mmCIF file of C-alpha atoms in Angstrom:
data_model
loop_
_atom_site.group_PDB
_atom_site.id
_atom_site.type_symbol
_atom_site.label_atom_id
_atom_site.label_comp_id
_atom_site.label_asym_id
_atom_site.label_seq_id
_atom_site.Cartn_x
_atom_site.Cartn_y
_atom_site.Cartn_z
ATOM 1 C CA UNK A 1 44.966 -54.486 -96.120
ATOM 2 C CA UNK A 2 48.301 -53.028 -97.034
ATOM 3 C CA UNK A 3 51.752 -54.139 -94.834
ATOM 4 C CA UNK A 4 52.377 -49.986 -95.081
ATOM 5 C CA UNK A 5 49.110 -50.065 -92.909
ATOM 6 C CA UNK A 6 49.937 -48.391 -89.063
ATOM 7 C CA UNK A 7 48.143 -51.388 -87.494
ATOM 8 C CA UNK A 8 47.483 -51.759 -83.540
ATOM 9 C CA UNK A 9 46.494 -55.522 -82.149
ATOM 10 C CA UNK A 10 45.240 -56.365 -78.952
ATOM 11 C CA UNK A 11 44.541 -59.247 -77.228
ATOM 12 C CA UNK A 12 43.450 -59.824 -73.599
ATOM 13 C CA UNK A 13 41.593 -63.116 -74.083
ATOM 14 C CA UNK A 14 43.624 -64.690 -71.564
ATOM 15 C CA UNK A 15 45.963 -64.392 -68.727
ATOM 16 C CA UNK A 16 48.644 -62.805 -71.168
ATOM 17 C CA UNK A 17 48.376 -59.050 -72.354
ATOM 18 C CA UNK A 18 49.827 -59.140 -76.069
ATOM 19 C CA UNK A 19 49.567 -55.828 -78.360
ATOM 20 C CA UNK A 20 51.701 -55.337 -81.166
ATOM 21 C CA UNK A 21 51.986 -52.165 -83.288
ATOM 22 C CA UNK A 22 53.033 -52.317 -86.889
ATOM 23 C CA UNK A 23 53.787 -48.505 -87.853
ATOM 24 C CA UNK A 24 56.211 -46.999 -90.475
ATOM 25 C CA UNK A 25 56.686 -50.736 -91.808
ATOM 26 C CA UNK A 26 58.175 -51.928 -88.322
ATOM 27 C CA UNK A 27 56.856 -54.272 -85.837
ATOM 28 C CA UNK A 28 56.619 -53.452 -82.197
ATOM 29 C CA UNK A 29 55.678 -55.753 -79.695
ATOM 30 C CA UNK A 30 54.672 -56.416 -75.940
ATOM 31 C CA UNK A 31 53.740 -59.686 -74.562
ATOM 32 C CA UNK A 32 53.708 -60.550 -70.672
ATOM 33 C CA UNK A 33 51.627 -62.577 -68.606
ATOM 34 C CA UNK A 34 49.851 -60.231 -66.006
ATOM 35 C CA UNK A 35 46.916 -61.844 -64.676
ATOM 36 C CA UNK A 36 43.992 -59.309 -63.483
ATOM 37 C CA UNK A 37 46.317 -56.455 -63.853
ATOM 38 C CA UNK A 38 45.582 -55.836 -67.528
ATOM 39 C CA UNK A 39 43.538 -53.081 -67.065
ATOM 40 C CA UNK A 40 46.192 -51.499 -65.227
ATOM 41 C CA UNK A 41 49.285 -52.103 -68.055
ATOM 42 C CA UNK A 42 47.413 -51.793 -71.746
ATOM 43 C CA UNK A 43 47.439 -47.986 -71.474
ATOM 44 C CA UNK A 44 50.916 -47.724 -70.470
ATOM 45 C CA UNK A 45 51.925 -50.032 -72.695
ATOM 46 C CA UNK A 46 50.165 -49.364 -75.726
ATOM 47 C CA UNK A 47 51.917 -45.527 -75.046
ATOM 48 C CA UNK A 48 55.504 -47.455 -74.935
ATOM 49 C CA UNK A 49 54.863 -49.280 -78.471
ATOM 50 C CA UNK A 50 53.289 -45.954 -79.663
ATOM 51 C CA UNK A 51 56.572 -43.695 -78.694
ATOM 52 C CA UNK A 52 58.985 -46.507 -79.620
ATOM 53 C CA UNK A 53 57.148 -46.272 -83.326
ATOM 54 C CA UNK A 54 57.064 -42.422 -82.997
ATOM 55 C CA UNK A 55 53.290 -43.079 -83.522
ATOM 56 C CA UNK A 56 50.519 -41.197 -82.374
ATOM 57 C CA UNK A 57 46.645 -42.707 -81.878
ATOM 58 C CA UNK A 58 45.354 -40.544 -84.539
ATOM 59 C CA UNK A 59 47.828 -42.409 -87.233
ATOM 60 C CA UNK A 60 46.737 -45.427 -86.887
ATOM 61 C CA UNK A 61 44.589 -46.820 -90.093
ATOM 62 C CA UNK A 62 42.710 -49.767 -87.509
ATOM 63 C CA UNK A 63 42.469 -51.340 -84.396
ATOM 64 C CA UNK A 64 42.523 -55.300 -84.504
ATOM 65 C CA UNK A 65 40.858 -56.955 -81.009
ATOM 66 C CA UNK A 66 40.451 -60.110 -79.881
ATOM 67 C CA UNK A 67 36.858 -60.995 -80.258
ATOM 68 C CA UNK A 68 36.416 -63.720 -78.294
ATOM 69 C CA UNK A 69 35.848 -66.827 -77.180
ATOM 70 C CA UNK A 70 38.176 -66.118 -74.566
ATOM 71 C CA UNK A 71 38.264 -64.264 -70.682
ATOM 72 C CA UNK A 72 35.097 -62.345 -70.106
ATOM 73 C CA UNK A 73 36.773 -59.535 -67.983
ATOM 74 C CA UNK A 74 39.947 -59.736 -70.895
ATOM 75 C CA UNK A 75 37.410 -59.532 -73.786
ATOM 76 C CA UNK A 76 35.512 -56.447 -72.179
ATOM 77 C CA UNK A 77 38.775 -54.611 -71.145
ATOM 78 C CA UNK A 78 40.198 -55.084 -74.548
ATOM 79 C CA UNK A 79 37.387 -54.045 -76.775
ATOM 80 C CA UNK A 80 36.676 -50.918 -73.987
ATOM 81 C CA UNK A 81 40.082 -50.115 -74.781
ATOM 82 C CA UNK A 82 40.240 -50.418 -78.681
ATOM 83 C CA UNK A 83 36.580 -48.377 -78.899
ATOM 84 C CA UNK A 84 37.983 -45.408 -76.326
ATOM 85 C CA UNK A 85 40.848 -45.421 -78.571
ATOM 86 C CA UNK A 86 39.134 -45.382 -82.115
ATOM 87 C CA UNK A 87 36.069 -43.472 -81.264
ATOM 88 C CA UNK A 88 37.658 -39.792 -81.311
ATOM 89 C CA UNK A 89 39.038 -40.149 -85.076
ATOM 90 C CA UNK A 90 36.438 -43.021 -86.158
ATOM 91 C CA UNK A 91 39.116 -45.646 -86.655
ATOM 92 C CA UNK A 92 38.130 -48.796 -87.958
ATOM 93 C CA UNK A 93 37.896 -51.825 -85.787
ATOM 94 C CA UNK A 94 38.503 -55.251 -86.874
ATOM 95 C CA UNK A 95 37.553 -57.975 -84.393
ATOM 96 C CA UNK A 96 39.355 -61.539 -84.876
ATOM 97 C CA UNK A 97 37.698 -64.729 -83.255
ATOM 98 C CA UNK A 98 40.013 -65.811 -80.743
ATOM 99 C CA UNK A 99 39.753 -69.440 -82.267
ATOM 100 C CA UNK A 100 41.102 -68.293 -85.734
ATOM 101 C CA UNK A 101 43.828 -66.963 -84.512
ATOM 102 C CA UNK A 102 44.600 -70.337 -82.512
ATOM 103 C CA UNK A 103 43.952 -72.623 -85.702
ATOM 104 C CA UNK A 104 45.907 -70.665 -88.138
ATOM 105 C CA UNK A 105 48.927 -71.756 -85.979
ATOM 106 C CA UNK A 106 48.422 -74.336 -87.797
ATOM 107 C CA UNK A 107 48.602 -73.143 -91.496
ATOM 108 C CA UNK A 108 48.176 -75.449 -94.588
ATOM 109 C CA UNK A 109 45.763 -78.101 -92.659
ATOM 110 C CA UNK A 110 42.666 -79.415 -93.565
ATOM 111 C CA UNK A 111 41.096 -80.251 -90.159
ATOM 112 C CA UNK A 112 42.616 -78.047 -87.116
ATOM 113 C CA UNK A 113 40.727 -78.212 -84.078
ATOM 114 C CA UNK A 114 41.410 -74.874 -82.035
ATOM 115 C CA UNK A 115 40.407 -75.549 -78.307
ATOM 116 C CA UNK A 116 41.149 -73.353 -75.306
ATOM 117 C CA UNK A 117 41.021 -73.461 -71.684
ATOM 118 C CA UNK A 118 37.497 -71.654 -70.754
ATOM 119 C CA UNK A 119 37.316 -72.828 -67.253
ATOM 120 C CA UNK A 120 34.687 -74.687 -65.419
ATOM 121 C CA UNK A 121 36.194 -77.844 -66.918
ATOM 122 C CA UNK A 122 35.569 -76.631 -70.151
ATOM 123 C CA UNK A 123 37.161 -75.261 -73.165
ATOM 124 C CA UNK A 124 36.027 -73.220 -76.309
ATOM 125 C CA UNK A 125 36.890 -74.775 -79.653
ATOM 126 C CA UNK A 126 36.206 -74.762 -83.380
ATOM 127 C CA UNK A 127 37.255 -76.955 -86.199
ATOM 128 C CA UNK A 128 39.005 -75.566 -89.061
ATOM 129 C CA UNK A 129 40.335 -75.623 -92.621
ATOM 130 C CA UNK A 130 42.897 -73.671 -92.864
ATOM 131 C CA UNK A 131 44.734 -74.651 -95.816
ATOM 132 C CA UNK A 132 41.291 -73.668 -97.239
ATOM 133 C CA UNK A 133 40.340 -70.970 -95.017
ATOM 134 C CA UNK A 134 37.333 -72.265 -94.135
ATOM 135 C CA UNK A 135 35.303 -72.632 -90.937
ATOM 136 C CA UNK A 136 34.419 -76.588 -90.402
ATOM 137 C CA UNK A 137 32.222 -75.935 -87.028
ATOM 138 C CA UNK A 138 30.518 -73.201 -84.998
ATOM 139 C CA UNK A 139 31.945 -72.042 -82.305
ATOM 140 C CA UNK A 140 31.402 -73.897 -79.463
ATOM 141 C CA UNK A 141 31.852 -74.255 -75.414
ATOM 142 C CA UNK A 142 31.999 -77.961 -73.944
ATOM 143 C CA UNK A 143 33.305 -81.011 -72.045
ATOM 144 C CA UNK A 144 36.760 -82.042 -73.343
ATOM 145 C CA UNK A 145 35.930 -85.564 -73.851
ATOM 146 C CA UNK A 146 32.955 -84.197 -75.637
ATOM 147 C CA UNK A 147 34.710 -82.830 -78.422
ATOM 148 C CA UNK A 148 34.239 -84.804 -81.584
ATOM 149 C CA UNK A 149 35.457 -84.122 -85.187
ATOM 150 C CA UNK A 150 33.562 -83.329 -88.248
ATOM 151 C CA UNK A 151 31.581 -85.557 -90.541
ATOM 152 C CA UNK A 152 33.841 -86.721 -93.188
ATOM 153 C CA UNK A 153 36.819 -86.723 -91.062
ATOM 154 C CA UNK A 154 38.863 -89.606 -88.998
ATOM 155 C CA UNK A 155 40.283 -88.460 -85.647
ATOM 156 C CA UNK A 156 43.325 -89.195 -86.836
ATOM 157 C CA UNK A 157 42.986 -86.551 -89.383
ATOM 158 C CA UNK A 158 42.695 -83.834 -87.081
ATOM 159 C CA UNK A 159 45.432 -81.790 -85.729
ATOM 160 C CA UNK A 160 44.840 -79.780 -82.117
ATOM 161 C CA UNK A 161 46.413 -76.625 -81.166
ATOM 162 C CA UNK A 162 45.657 -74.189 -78.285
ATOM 163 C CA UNK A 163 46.026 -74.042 -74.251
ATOM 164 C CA UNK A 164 43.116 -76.686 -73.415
ATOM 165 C CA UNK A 165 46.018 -79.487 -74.559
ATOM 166 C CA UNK A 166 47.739 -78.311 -71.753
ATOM 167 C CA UNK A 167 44.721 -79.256 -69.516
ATOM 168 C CA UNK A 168 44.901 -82.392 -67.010
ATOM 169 C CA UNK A 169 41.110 -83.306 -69.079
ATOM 170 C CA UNK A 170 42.797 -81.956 -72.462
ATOM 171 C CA UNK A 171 40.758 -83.282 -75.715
ATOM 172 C CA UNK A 172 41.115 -86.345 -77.225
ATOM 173 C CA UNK A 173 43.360 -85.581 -80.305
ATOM 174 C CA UNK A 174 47.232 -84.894 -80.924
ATOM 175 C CA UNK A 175 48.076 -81.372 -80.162
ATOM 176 C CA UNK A 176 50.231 -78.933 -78.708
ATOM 177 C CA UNK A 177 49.527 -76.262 -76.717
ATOM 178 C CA UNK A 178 50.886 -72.928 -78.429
ATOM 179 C CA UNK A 179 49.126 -69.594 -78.190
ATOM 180 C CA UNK A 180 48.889 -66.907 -80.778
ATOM 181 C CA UNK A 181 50.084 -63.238 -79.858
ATOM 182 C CA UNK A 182 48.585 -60.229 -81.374
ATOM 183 C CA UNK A 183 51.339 -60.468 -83.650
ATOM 184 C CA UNK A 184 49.272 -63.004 -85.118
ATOM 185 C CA UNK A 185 45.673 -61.470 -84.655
ATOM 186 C CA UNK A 186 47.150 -58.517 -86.909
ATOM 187 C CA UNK A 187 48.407 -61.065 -89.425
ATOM 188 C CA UNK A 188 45.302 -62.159 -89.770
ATOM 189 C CA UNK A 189 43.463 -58.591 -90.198
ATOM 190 C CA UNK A 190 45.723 -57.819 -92.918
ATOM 191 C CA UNK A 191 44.399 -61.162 -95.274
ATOM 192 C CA UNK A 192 40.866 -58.865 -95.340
ATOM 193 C CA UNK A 193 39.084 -62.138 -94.273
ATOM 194 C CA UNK A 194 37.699 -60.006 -91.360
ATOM 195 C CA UNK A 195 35.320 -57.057 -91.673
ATOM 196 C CA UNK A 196 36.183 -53.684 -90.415
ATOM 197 C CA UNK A 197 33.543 -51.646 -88.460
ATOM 198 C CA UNK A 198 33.144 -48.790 -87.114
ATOM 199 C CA UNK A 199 33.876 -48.526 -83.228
ATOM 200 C CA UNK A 200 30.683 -48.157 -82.253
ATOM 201 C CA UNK A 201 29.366 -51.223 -83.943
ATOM 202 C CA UNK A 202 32.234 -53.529 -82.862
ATOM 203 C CA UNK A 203 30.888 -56.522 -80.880
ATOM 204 C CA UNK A 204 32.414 -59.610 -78.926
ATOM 205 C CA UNK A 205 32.134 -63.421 -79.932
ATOM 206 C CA UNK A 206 29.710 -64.868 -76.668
ATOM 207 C CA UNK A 207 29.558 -68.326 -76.789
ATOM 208 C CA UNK A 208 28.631 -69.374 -73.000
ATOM 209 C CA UNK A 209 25.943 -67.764 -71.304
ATOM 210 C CA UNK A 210 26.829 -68.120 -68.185
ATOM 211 C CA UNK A 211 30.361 -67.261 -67.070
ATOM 212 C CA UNK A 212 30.814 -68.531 -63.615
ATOM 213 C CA UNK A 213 29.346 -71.234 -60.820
ATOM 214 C CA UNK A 214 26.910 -69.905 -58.332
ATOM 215 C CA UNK A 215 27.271 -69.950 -54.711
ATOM 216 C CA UNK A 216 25.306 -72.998 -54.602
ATOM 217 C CA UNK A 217 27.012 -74.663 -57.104
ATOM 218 C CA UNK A 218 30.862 -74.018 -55.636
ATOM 219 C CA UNK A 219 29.311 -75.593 -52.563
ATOM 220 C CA UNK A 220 28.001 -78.545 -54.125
ATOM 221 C CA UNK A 221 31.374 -78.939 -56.339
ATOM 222 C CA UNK A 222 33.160 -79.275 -53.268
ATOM 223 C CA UNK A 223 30.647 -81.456 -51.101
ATOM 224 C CA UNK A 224 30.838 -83.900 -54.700
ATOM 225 C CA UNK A 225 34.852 -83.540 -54.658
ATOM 226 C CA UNK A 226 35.222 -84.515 -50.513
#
């Protein structure tokens, strides 16, 4: 993909709502940490980046989303959001796995392990190669202290990156805990690693089937924890 590309990102896979417009060869961004309220800002917002670019919806070449694993409610909001917006003029949509986007915070190294927070004492998390730019694990949900690395590779080897280091129960290799923006989800769409579909066809990454505790299991969580 071309930088001359008018680009929008977004990317609600977690707490954070991060878009970032590149139009016109500029780069306009909006990052802020508003909990459940993202359904309520991306509109607005995306309008603000959209008028500061002297942009309009029907200009823009794609639409890069966060494709998960990340926030169910997030995910849905932002791919709802990125189809409503590309369906009228059949923009393409190009969805970025969430993990990628963590590990290539990490450019240039052979074994990145991308692990986020995904609740429930768990985190999502993928191995990489990114000085190769290749894939060294599927994506995955687990334990922390579950995690191991790849066959052919010590634990010293490996190099962590994402919010699940910030976790009390973080996993069991060096790491920090920086985040990408959807600064870097559109750096990412515009290698043309990812596939662009059409809006309609555009899909989310699901790697847990089941997204919360039931009654019965909050109660016996806490009867276990008195």
């Amino acid at each position: 993909m071309q930088p001359e590309k008018n680009l929008l990102a977004i990317d609600t896979s977690t707490t954070f709502l991060s878009l970032a417009l590149q139009a016109k060869g500029k780069l306009y961004t909006y990052h802020e940490e508003v909990g459940n309220q993202q359904s309520s800002y991306i509109l607005p917002q995306i309008s603000v980046l959209l008028a500061q670019a002297q942009c309009i919806v029907a200009d823009l070449d794609a639409i890069v989303y966060a494709q998960g694993a990340g926030a169910f409610t997030g995910l849905r909001i932002g791919i709802g959001v990125a189809q409503g917006l590309a369906t009228p003029f059949n923009t393409p949509l190009i969805g970025i796995p969430c993990q990628d986007a963590v590990a290539y915070l990490q450019p240039e190294n052979e074994c990145v392990l991308a692990a986020t927070d995904a609740r429930m004492n768990e985190v999502f998390y993928a191995f990489f190669d990114t000085k190769n730019h290749k894939r060294l694990s599927p994506y995955q949900v687990g334990k922390p202290e579950d995690i191991t690395q790849p066959e052919n590779y010590r634990a010293e080897q490996v190099i962590g990156v994402g919010n699940a280091f910030a976790l009390p129960n973080a996993p069991q290799f060096s790491g920090s805990a920086q985040m990408p923006t959807a600064a870097d989800y559109l750096a990412l769409a515009q290698t043309e690693r990812y596939t662009a579909t059409a809006p309609e066809h555009a899909e989310l990454l699901y790697v847990r089937d089941k997204i919360a505790l039931t009654a019965a299991e909050q109660s016996a969580k806490k009867f276990q924890a008195a």
